[in-house]
mmCIF file of C-alpha atoms and ligand atoms in Angstrom:
data_model
loop_
_atom_site.group_PDB
_atom_site.id
_atom_site.type_symbol
_atom_site.label_atom_id
_atom_site.label_comp_id
_atom_site.label_asym_id
_atom_site.label_seq_id
_atom_site.Cartn_x
_atom_site.Cartn_y
_atom_site.Cartn_z
ATOM 1 C CA MET A 1 31.052 -3.376 35.225
ATOM 2 C CA LYS A 2 32.410 -1.765 32.071
ATOM 3 C CA LEU A 3 31.173 1.673 31.134
ATOM 4 C CA ILE A 4 29.707 0.426 27.861
ATOM 5 C CA TRP A 5 27.688 -2.243 29.665
ATOM 6 C CA LYS A 6 26.332 0.246 32.175
ATOM 7 C CA PHE A 7 25.455 2.621 29.378
ATOM 8 C CA ASN A 8 23.842 -0.118 27.270
ATOM 9 C CA LEU A 9 21.854 -1.463 30.182
ATOM 10 C CA LEU A 10 20.469 1.978 30.961
ATOM 11 C CA LEU A 11 19.736 2.715 27.317
ATOM 12 C CA PHE A 12 18.068 -0.656 26.859
ATOM 13 C CA GLY A 13 15.905 -0.027 29.921
ATOM 14 C CA ILE A 14 14.824 3.360 28.613
ATOM 15 C CA PHE A 15 14.088 1.945 25.167
ATOM 16 C CA LEU A 16 12.131 -0.961 26.594
ATOM 17 C CA LEU A 17 10.024 1.388 28.688
ATOM 18 C CA GLY A 18 9.427 3.722 25.729
ATOM 19 C CA PHE A 19 8.600 0.751 23.506
ATOM 20 C CA ALA A 20 6.081 -0.604 25.994
ATOM 21 C CA ILE A 21 4.382 2.765 26.537
ATOM 22 C CA ALA A 22 4.234 3.501 22.788
ATOM 23 C CA GLY A 23 2.893 -0.020 22.227
ATOM 24 C CA VAL A 24 0.104 0.216 24.783
ATOM 25 C CA VAL A 25 -0.947 3.730 23.724
ATOM 26 C CA SER A 26 -0.923 3.057 19.978
ATOM 27 C CA TRP A 27 -2.679 -0.289 20.416
ATOM 28 C CA ARG A 28 -5.487 1.373 22.353
ATOM 29 C CA VAL A 29 -5.848 4.242 19.884
ATOM 30 C CA LEU A 30 -5.841 1.918 16.854
ATOM 31 C CA GLN A 31 -8.353 -0.482 18.371
ATOM 32 C CA ALA A 32 -10.611 2.401 19.412
ATOM 33 C CA ASN A 33 -10.409 3.865 15.896
ATOM 34 C CA ALA A 34 -11.201 0.511 14.316
ATOM 35 C CA ARG A 35 -14.193 0.046 16.595
ATOM 36 C CA GLU A 36 -15.388 3.571 15.875
ATOM 37 C CA GLU A 37 -15.181 2.812 12.158
ATOM 38 C CA ILE A 38 -17.223 -0.356 12.639
ATOM 39 C CA VAL A 39 -19.861 1.480 14.681
ATOM 40 C CA GLN A 40 -19.977 4.110 11.942
ATOM 41 C CA ASN A 41 -20.599 1.364 9.361
ATOM 42 C CA ALA A 42 -23.370 -0.045 11.499
ATOM 43 C CA ARG A 43 -24.977 3.402 11.934
ATOM 44 C CA LEU A 44 -24.883 3.942 8.191
ATOM 45 C CA MET A 45 -26.620 0.615 7.652
ATOM 46 C CA MET A 46 -29.210 1.567 10.232
ATOM 47 C CA GLU A 47 -29.843 4.856 8.456
ATOM 48 C CA ALA A 48 -30.186 3.035 5.127
ATOM 49 C CA ALA A 49 -32.769 0.719 6.711
ATOM 50 C CA LEU A 50 -34.699 3.673 8.108
ATOM 51 C CA SER A 51 -34.600 5.404 4.723
ATOM 52 C CA SER A 52 -35.974 2.383 2.911
ATOM 53 C CA ARG A 53 -38.726 2.175 5.543
ATOM 54 C CA THR A 54 -39.650 5.832 5.042
ATOM 55 C CA TYR A 55 -39.513 5.499 1.266
ATOM 56 C CA THR A 56 -41.861 2.524 1.350
ATOM 57 C CA THR A 57 -44.379 4.272 3.588
ATOM 58 C CA ALA A 58 -44.219 7.608 1.774
ATOM 59 C CA GLN A 59 -43.936 6.554 -1.849
ATOM 60 C CA VAL A 60 -44.713 2.874 -2.412
ATOM 61 C CA LYS A 61 -47.672 2.211 -0.161
ATOM 62 C CA PRO A 62 -49.875 5.123 -1.399
ATOM 63 C CA LEU A 63 -49.548 3.841 -4.961
ATOM 64 C CA LEU A 64 -50.735 0.374 -4.014
ATOM 65 C CA ASP A 65 -53.475 1.225 -1.515
ATOM 66 C CA THR A 66 -56.296 0.176 -3.885
ATOM 67 C CA GLN A 67 -54.527 -3.073 -4.723
ATOM 68 C CA LEU A 68 -54.387 -3.913 -1.021
ATOM 69 C CA LYS A 69 -58.173 -4.332 -0.933
ATOM 70 C CA TYR A 70 -57.892 -7.355 -3.247
ATOM 71 C CA VAL A 71 -54.532 -8.821 -2.428
ATOM 72 C CA PHE A 72 -52.086 -8.039 0.353
ATOM 73 C CA LEU A 73 -48.697 -6.936 -0.954
ATOM 74 C CA PRO A 74 -45.864 -7.320 1.577
ATOM 75 C CA GLN A 75 -43.880 -4.889 -0.610
ATOM 76 C CA THR A 76 -45.915 -2.086 0.967
ATOM 77 C CA VAL A 77 -44.780 -3.031 4.486
ATOM 78 C CA PRO A 78 -41.747 -0.976 5.661
ATOM 79 C CA ALA A 79 -40.328 -3.858 7.728
ATOM 80 C CA TYR A 80 -40.497 -6.135 4.691
ATOM 81 C CA ALA A 81 -38.880 -3.519 2.426
ATOM 82 C CA ALA A 82 -35.950 -2.913 4.778
ATOM 83 C CA THR A 83 -35.386 -6.635 5.355
ATOM 84 C CA GLU A 84 -35.536 -7.424 1.630
ATOM 85 C CA LEU A 85 -33.186 -4.555 0.779
ATOM 86 C CA PHE A 86 -30.530 -5.955 3.099
ATOM 87 C CA ASN A 87 -31.169 -9.511 1.961
ATOM 88 C CA GLU A 88 -30.198 -8.309 -1.506
ATOM 89 C CA MET A 89 -27.059 -6.709 -0.093
ATOM 90 C CA ARG A 90 -26.175 -9.890 1.791
ATOM 91 C CA LYS A 91 -25.777 -11.732 -1.490
ATOM 92 C CA LYS A 92 -22.553 -9.795 -1.930
ATOM 93 C CA HIS A 93 -21.731 -9.105 1.716
ATOM 94 C CA PRO A 94 -23.017 -12.109 3.639
ATOM 95 C CA ASP A 95 -21.501 -10.944 6.944
ATOM 96 C CA TYR A 96 -23.652 -7.824 7.101
ATOM 97 C CA VAL A 97 -27.007 -8.562 8.675
ATOM 98 C CA TYR A 98 -30.109 -6.476 9.226
ATOM 99 C CA LYS A 99 -33.063 -7.822 11.110
ATOM 100 C CA GLU A 100 -36.241 -6.448 12.572
ATOM 101 C CA ALA A 101 -36.049 -8.833 15.494
ATOM 102 C CA THR A 102 -39.517 -9.091 16.970
ATOM 103 C CA LEU A 103 -40.823 -11.073 19.941
ATOM 104 C CA ASN A 104 -44.178 -11.843 18.300
ATOM 105 C CA PRO A 105 -43.591 -11.394 14.547
ATOM 106 C CA THR A 106 -46.030 -11.531 11.649
ATOM 107 C CA ASN A 107 -43.428 -13.233 9.493
ATOM 108 C CA PRO A 108 -41.609 -16.029 11.356
ATOM 109 C CA ARG A 109 -38.259 -15.080 9.773
ATOM 110 C CA ASP A 110 -38.336 -11.937 11.937
ATOM 111 C CA ARG A 111 -38.568 -13.833 15.212
ATOM 112 C CA ALA A 112 -35.942 -12.608 17.664
ATOM 113 C CA SER A 113 -33.331 -15.215 18.527
ATOM 114 C CA ASP A 114 -32.245 -15.585 22.152
ATOM 115 C CA TRP A 115 -29.610 -12.857 22.141
ATOM 116 C CA GLU A 116 -31.840 -10.521 20.144
ATOM 117 C CA ALA A 117 -34.729 -11.115 22.544
ATOM 118 C CA ASP A 118 -32.396 -10.112 25.389
ATOM 119 C CA ILE A 119 -31.766 -6.784 23.625
ATOM 120 C CA VAL A 120 -35.490 -6.240 23.041
ATOM 121 C CA ASN A 121 -36.083 -6.885 26.731
ATOM 122 C CA VAL A 122 -33.412 -4.320 27.632
ATOM 123 C CA PHE A 123 -35.346 -1.751 25.583
ATOM 124 C CA ARG A 124 -38.631 -2.832 27.125
ATOM 125 C CA ALA A 125 -37.221 -2.462 30.619
ATOM 126 C CA SER A 126 -35.702 0.996 30.026
ATOM 127 C CA PRO A 127 -37.741 3.094 27.571
ATOM 128 C CA ASP A 128 -35.147 5.900 27.644
ATOM 129 C CA ASN A 129 -32.525 3.611 26.158
ATOM 130 C CA LYS A 130 -32.498 4.335 22.419
ATOM 131 C CA GLU A 131 -29.444 2.421 21.272
ATOM 132 C CA VAL A 132 -27.459 -0.623 22.307
ATOM 133 C CA VAL A 133 -24.029 -1.434 20.890
ATOM 134 C CA GLY A 134 -22.234 -4.687 21.615
ATOM 135 C CA GLU A 135 -20.001 -7.412 20.269
ATOM 136 C CA ARG A 136 -20.536 -11.129 19.822
ATOM 137 C CA ASP A 137 -18.915 -14.133 18.234
ATOM 138 C CA THR A 138 -20.523 -15.487 15.077
ATOM 139 C CA PRO A 139 -19.556 -18.498 12.926
ATOM 140 C CA THR A 140 -17.828 -16.077 10.518
ATOM 141 C CA GLY A 141 -15.904 -14.207 13.197
ATOM 142 C CA ARG A 142 -16.487 -11.470 15.678
ATOM 143 C CA ALA A 143 -19.294 -9.036 14.867
ATOM 144 C CA LEU A 144 -20.464 -5.747 16.258
ATOM 145 C CA TYR A 145 -24.186 -5.203 16.619
ATOM 146 C CA LEU A 146 -26.126 -1.993 16.910
ATOM 147 C CA ALA A 147 -29.753 -2.099 17.944
ATOM 148 C CA ARG A 148 -32.571 0.407 18.205
ATOM 149 C CA PRO A 149 -36.026 -0.230 19.617
ATOM 150 C CA ILE A 150 -39.135 -0.558 17.448
ATOM 151 C CA GLN A 151 -42.198 0.897 19.092
ATOM 152 C CA ALA A 152 -45.767 0.294 18.032
ATOM 153 C CA THR A 153 -47.712 3.501 17.388
ATOM 154 C CA GLY A 154 -51.349 4.132 16.433
ATOM 155 C CA THR A 155 -50.863 3.505 12.709
ATOM 156 C CA CYS A 156 -49.203 0.173 13.355
ATOM 157 C CA LEU A 157 -52.135 -1.160 15.361
ATOM 158 C CA VAL A 158 -54.296 -1.153 12.191
ATOM 159 C CA CYS A 159 -52.451 -4.307 11.205
ATOM 160 C CA HIS A 160 -50.816 -5.525 14.384
ATOM 161 C CA SER A 161 -53.469 -5.230 17.117
ATOM 162 C CA SER A 162 -56.033 -7.965 16.382
ATOM 163 C CA ILE A 163 -57.258 -10.252 13.629
ATOM 164 C CA GLU A 164 -60.611 -8.452 13.533
ATOM 165 C CA VAL A 165 -59.030 -5.047 12.901
ATOM 166 C CA ALA A 166 -56.293 -6.168 10.503
ATOM 167 C CA PRO A 167 -56.933 -6.152 6.738
ATOM 168 C CA LYS A 168 -58.569 -9.447 5.771
ATOM 169 C CA THR A 169 -56.188 -9.899 2.846
ATOM 170 C CA MET A 170 -53.254 -9.684 5.265
ATOM 171 C CA VAL A 171 -54.737 -12.287 7.619
ATOM 172 C CA ASP A 172 -55.368 -14.504 4.609
ATOM 173 C CA LEU A 173 -51.725 -14.315 3.639
ATOM 174 C CA TYR A 174 -50.039 -14.508 7.053
ATOM 175 C CA GLY A 175 -52.605 -16.438 9.080
ATOM 176 C CA PRO A 176 -54.077 -15.440 12.428
ATOM 177 C CA ALA A 177 -51.425 -16.921 14.690
ATOM 178 C CA ASN A 178 -48.651 -14.296 14.906
ATOM 179 C CA GLY A 179 -47.966 -10.584 14.818
ATOM 180 C CA PHE A 180 -51.092 -9.486 16.668
ATOM 181 C CA GLY A 181 -51.774 -8.201 20.160
ATOM 182 C CA TRP A 182 -49.196 -5.415 20.009
ATOM 183 C CA LYS A 183 -50.016 -2.578 22.409
ATOM 184 C CA MET A 184 -49.854 1.171 21.921
ATOM 185 C CA ASN A 185 -46.307 2.470 22.531
ATOM 186 C CA GLU A 186 -45.065 -1.015 23.381
ATOM 187 C CA VAL A 187 -41.520 -1.890 22.335
ATOM 188 C CA ILE A 188 -42.282 -4.955 20.208
ATOM 189 C CA GLY A 189 -38.846 -5.578 18.787
ATOM 190 C CA ALA A 190 -35.554 -4.066 17.757
ATOM 191 C CA GLN A 191 -33.803 -3.181 14.550
ATOM 192 C CA VAL A 192 -30.552 -5.066 14.781
ATOM 193 C CA VAL A 193 -27.625 -4.375 12.492
ATOM 194 C CA SER A 194 -24.663 -6.732 12.612
ATOM 195 C CA VAL A 195 -21.347 -5.743 11.057
ATOM 196 C CA PRO A 196 -18.231 -7.945 10.819
ATOM 197 C CA MET A 197 -15.263 -6.668 12.814
ATOM 198 C CA SER A 198 -12.529 -8.745 11.246
ATOM 199 C CA VAL A 199 -11.452 -6.417 8.411
ATOM 200 C CA PRO A 200 -11.006 -3.126 10.350
ATOM 201 C CA ILE A 201 -9.469 -5.024 13.280
ATOM 202 C CA ALA A 202 -7.050 -6.828 10.956
ATOM 203 C CA ARG A 203 -6.117 -3.485 9.411
ATOM 204 C CA ALA A 204 -5.546 -1.980 12.869
ATOM 205 C CA ASN A 205 -3.373 -4.963 13.823
ATOM 206 C CA GLN A 206 -1.373 -4.608 10.612
ATOM 207 C CA THR A 207 -0.818 -0.878 11.270
ATOM 208 C CA PHE A 208 0.207 -1.704 14.832
ATOM 209 C CA ARG A 209 2.749 -4.280 13.662
ATOM 210 C CA THR A 210 4.224 -1.906 11.082
ATOM 211 C CA PHE A 211 4.447 0.902 13.634
ATOM 212 C CA MET A 212 6.080 -1.250 16.306
ATOM 213 C CA LEU A 213 8.540 -2.772 13.826
ATOM 214 C CA SER A 214 9.618 0.638 12.539
ATOM 215 C CA LEU A 215 9.881 1.897 16.111
ATOM 216 C CA ALA A 216 12.070 -1.097 16.962
ATOM 217 C CA GLY A 217 14.116 -0.349 13.833
ATOM 218 C CA VAL A 218 14.653 3.273 14.907
ATOM 219 C CA PHE A 219 15.593 2.087 18.403
ATOM 220 C CA ILE A 220 18.121 -0.439 17.113
ATOM 221 C CA VAL A 221 19.773 2.062 14.759
ATOM 222 C CA THR A 222 19.914 4.703 17.528
ATOM 223 C CA PHE A 223 21.304 2.086 19.896
ATOM 224 C CA LEU A 224 24.075 1.072 17.494
ATOM 225 C CA LEU A 225 24.951 4.672 16.617
ATOM 226 C CA LEU A 226 25.114 5.728 20.270
ATOM 227 C CA ASP A 227 27.257 2.706 21.074
ATOM 228 C CA ALA A 228 29.631 3.484 18.206
ATOM 229 C CA MET A 229 29.825 7.141 19.256
ATOM 230 C CA LEU A 230 30.459 6.216 22.870
ATOM 231 C CA HIS A 231 33.200 3.838 21.788
ATOM 232 C CA VAL A 232 34.958 6.305 19.476
ATOM 233 C CA MET A 233 34.486 9.476 21.508
ATOM 234 C CA VAL A 234 34.937 8.207 25.041
ATOM 235 C CA ILE A 235 35.881 4.610 25.646
ATOM 236 C CA ARG A 236 38.707 4.255 23.111
ATOM 237 C CA ARG A 237 40.320 7.543 24.196
ATOM 238 C CA VAL A 238 39.951 6.912 27.913
ATOM 239 C CA THR A 239 41.424 3.410 27.502
ATOM 240 C CA ARG A 240 44.395 4.848 25.568
ATOM 241 C CA LEU A 241 44.879 7.552 28.205
ATOM 242 C CA ALA A 242 44.683 5.013 31.026
ATOM 243 C CA LYS A 243 47.292 2.834 29.286
ATOM 244 C CA ALA A 244 49.625 5.814 28.817
ATOM 245 C CA ALA A 245 49.211 6.913 32.443
ATOM 246 C CA ASP A 246 49.895 3.341 33.443
ATOM 247 C CA GLN A 247 53.169 3.399 31.467
ATOM 248 C CA VAL A 248 54.174 6.653 33.190
ATOM 249 C CA SER A 249 53.400 5.177 36.589
ATOM 250 C CA LEU A 250 55.768 2.325 35.752
ATOM 251 C CA GLY A 251 58.512 4.777 34.931
ATOM 252 C CA HIS A 252 58.352 4.615 31.128
ATOM 253 C CA MET A 253 58.342 8.389 30.785
ATOM 254 C CA ASP A 254 58.643 8.611 27.020
ATOM 255 C CA ALA A 255 56.409 5.740 26.191
ATOM 256 C CA SER A 256 53.548 7.906 25.080
ATOM 257 C CA GLU A 257 52.621 11.353 23.958
ATOM 258 C CA PHE A 258 49.777 13.125 25.712
ATOM 259 C CA LYS A 259 48.469 15.053 22.722
ATOM 260 C CA ALA A 260 44.795 15.978 22.601
ATOM 261 C CA ARG A 261 43.202 16.180 19.190
ATOM 262 C CA SER A 262 40.023 17.801 20.445
ATOM 263 C CA ARG A 263 39.199 20.394 23.072
ATOM 264 C CA ASP A 264 36.456 18.381 24.790
ATOM 265 C CA GLU A 265 36.643 17.193 28.409
ATOM 266 C CA ILE A 266 38.782 14.167 27.595
ATOM 267 C CA GLY A 267 41.085 16.412 25.510
ATOM 268 C CA VAL A 268 41.488 18.751 28.509
ATOM 269 C CA LEU A 269 42.174 15.783 30.782
ATOM 270 C CA THR A 270 44.772 14.407 28.341
ATOM 271 C CA GLU A 271 46.589 17.713 28.246
ATOM 272 C CA ALA A 272 46.439 18.042 32.045
ATOM 273 C CA ILE A 273 47.988 14.589 32.449
ATOM 274 C CA GLY A 274 50.543 15.543 29.802
ATOM 275 C CA ARG A 275 51.505 18.628 31.822
ATOM 276 C CA MET A 276 51.606 16.555 34.974
ATOM 277 C CA LYS A 277 54.015 14.146 33.255
ATOM 278 C CA THR A 278 56.214 17.047 32.117
ATOM 279 C CA SER A 279 56.316 18.397 35.698
ATOM 280 C CA LEU A 280 57.079 14.925 36.974
ATOM 281 C CA VAL A 281 59.952 14.531 34.500
ATOM 282 C CA GLN A 282 61.371 17.937 35.514
ATOM 283 C CA ALA A 283 61.011 17.193 39.208
ATOM 284 C CA MET A 284 62.827 13.922 38.753
ATOM 285 C CA LYS A 285 65.612 15.616 36.761
ATOM 286 C CA MET A 286 66.019 18.184 39.577
ATOM 287 C CA LEU A 287 66.240 15.357 42.089
ATOM 288 C CA GLU A 288 68.834 13.517 40.004
ATOM 289 C CA SER A 289 71.073 16.576 39.591
HETATM 290 C C1 HEC B 301 -50.764 -2.588 6.421
HETATM 291 C C2 HEC B 301 -50.509 -3.346 7.605
HETATM 292 C C3 HEC B 301 -49.344 -3.008 8.455
HETATM 293 C C4 HEC B 301 -49.117 -1.817 9.083
HETATM 294 C C5 HEC B 301 -49.929 -0.557 9.064
HETATM 295 C C6 HEC B 301 -47.889 -2.012 9.836
HETATM 296 N N1 HEC B 301 -47.409 -3.274 9.632
HETATM 297 FE FE1 HEC B 301 -45.791 -4.050 10.418
HETATM 298 N N2 HEC B 301 -46.011 -5.691 9.305
HETATM 299 C C7 HEC B 301 -47.071 -5.972 8.511
HETATM 300 C C8 HEC B 301 -46.851 -7.214 7.833
HETATM 301 C C9 HEC B 301 -47.761 -7.896 6.860
HETATM 302 C C10 HEC B 301 -45.597 -7.669 8.241
HETATM 303 C C11 HEC B 301 -44.858 -8.911 7.784
HETATM 304 C C12 HEC B 301 -43.986 -8.523 6.624
HETATM 305 C C13 HEC B 301 -43.085 -9.639 6.144
HETATM 306 O O1 HEC B 301 -43.568 -10.583 5.539
HETATM 307 O O2 HEC B 301 -41.876 -9.500 6.360
HETATM 308 C C14 HEC B 301 -45.109 -6.686 9.169
HETATM 309 C C15 HEC B 301 -43.877 -6.796 9.809
HETATM 310 C C16 HEC B 301 -43.467 -5.906 10.773
HETATM 311 C C17 HEC B 301 -42.277 -6.069 11.515
HETATM 312 C C18 HEC B 301 -41.278 -7.191 11.394
HETATM 313 C C19 HEC B 301 -41.634 -8.279 12.351
HETATM 314 C C20 HEC B 301 -42.821 -9.072 11.897
HETATM 315 O O3 HEC B 301 -43.874 -8.854 12.473
HETATM 316 O O4 HEC B 301 -42.652 -9.875 10.961
HETATM 317 C C21 HEC B 301 -42.173 -5.022 12.356
HETATM 318 C C22 HEC B 301 -41.083 -4.762 13.359
HETATM 319 C C23 HEC B 301 -43.307 -4.195 12.100
HETATM 320 N N3 HEC B 301 -44.081 -4.754 11.139
HETATM 321 C C24 HEC B 301 -43.531 -3.041 12.753
HETATM 322 C C25 HEC B 301 -44.521 -2.175 12.409
HETATM 323 C C26 HEC B 301 -44.628 -0.860 12.966
HETATM 324 C C27 HEC B 301 -43.701 -0.277 14.025
HETATM 325 C C28 HEC B 301 -45.679 -0.281 12.361
HETATM 326 C C29 HEC B 301 -46.179 1.126 12.577
HETATM 327 C C30 HEC B 301 -45.261 2.191 12.364
HETATM 328 C C31 HEC B 301 -46.220 -1.257 11.418
HETATM 329 N N4 HEC B 301 -45.489 -2.405 11.488
HETATM 330 C C32 HEC B 301 -47.299 -1.061 10.623
HETATM 331 C C33 HEC B 301 -48.170 -5.205 8.355
HETATM 332 C C34 HEC B 301 -48.294 -3.905 8.801
#
């Protein structure tokens, strides 16, 4: 096998290995970053929901307490406020979803779907679990969901324990069928935030492609440069030297000059062969005379 082939094969192997390792590592890092960004988005949405809940309880409800005796205003309910806030947002960003998924909801729109009910049951089974993060396929693409449990406390039972205890105006509005019978400290549902994954993932994929293409570009240029250098600095000179030595071996003593232009290893070898030729010529002259 020619030297250049051996060299190229080795170089190609090294490049391929480096390319694969860089590919796997950067892919993992980029995907992890993208996912982290999505989780961060979801957490931010969760915090916004919690803030709107707190705001409603602390600032809106006290103002309307007297009103509530005559007519029940859902606007004073934190769950309603948070859900409505995100419904407004969904008009512009339909892929972002917030839901107070509840097993036995007062408002049927909050009823947990199958996959949400599974999450609620995870929280019910392990009270120490305060957050669940997962991924699922939706009609608009893959989405990441983040869920936190909703627990019923003493204040909640005023409205959610039984029809007798609940404000009459509320029962009038929502009916007696749903949203009652919640127990103290029971996990009755989960706040579920759903964030689309497509945009950050697409951006990560784009970055990955650009990185791998530029890496391939650097590899190809290095490859070509090394090949050219090998050809000029080694192969061409060794071939010339071999040809000249060949001529000498056939007896054509003055066919070529053994002049080295550089003092590198091949230059030294050229000069050594040159001296050898000179000695050979002298020895032959001595023999002839
Ligand atoms: C003044 C009565 C009242 C109190 C107090 C109250 N809720 Fe509600 N809650 C409601 C009403 C009414 C709804 C339905 C709102 C709607 O139409 O979306 C509701 C809805 C919810 C929902 C959404 C699921 C559903 O039932 O539709 C959750 C979750 C919830 N409440 C949890 C709580 C928790 C937790 C507390 C205590 C911290 C609490 N609620 C206190 C009246 C109340």
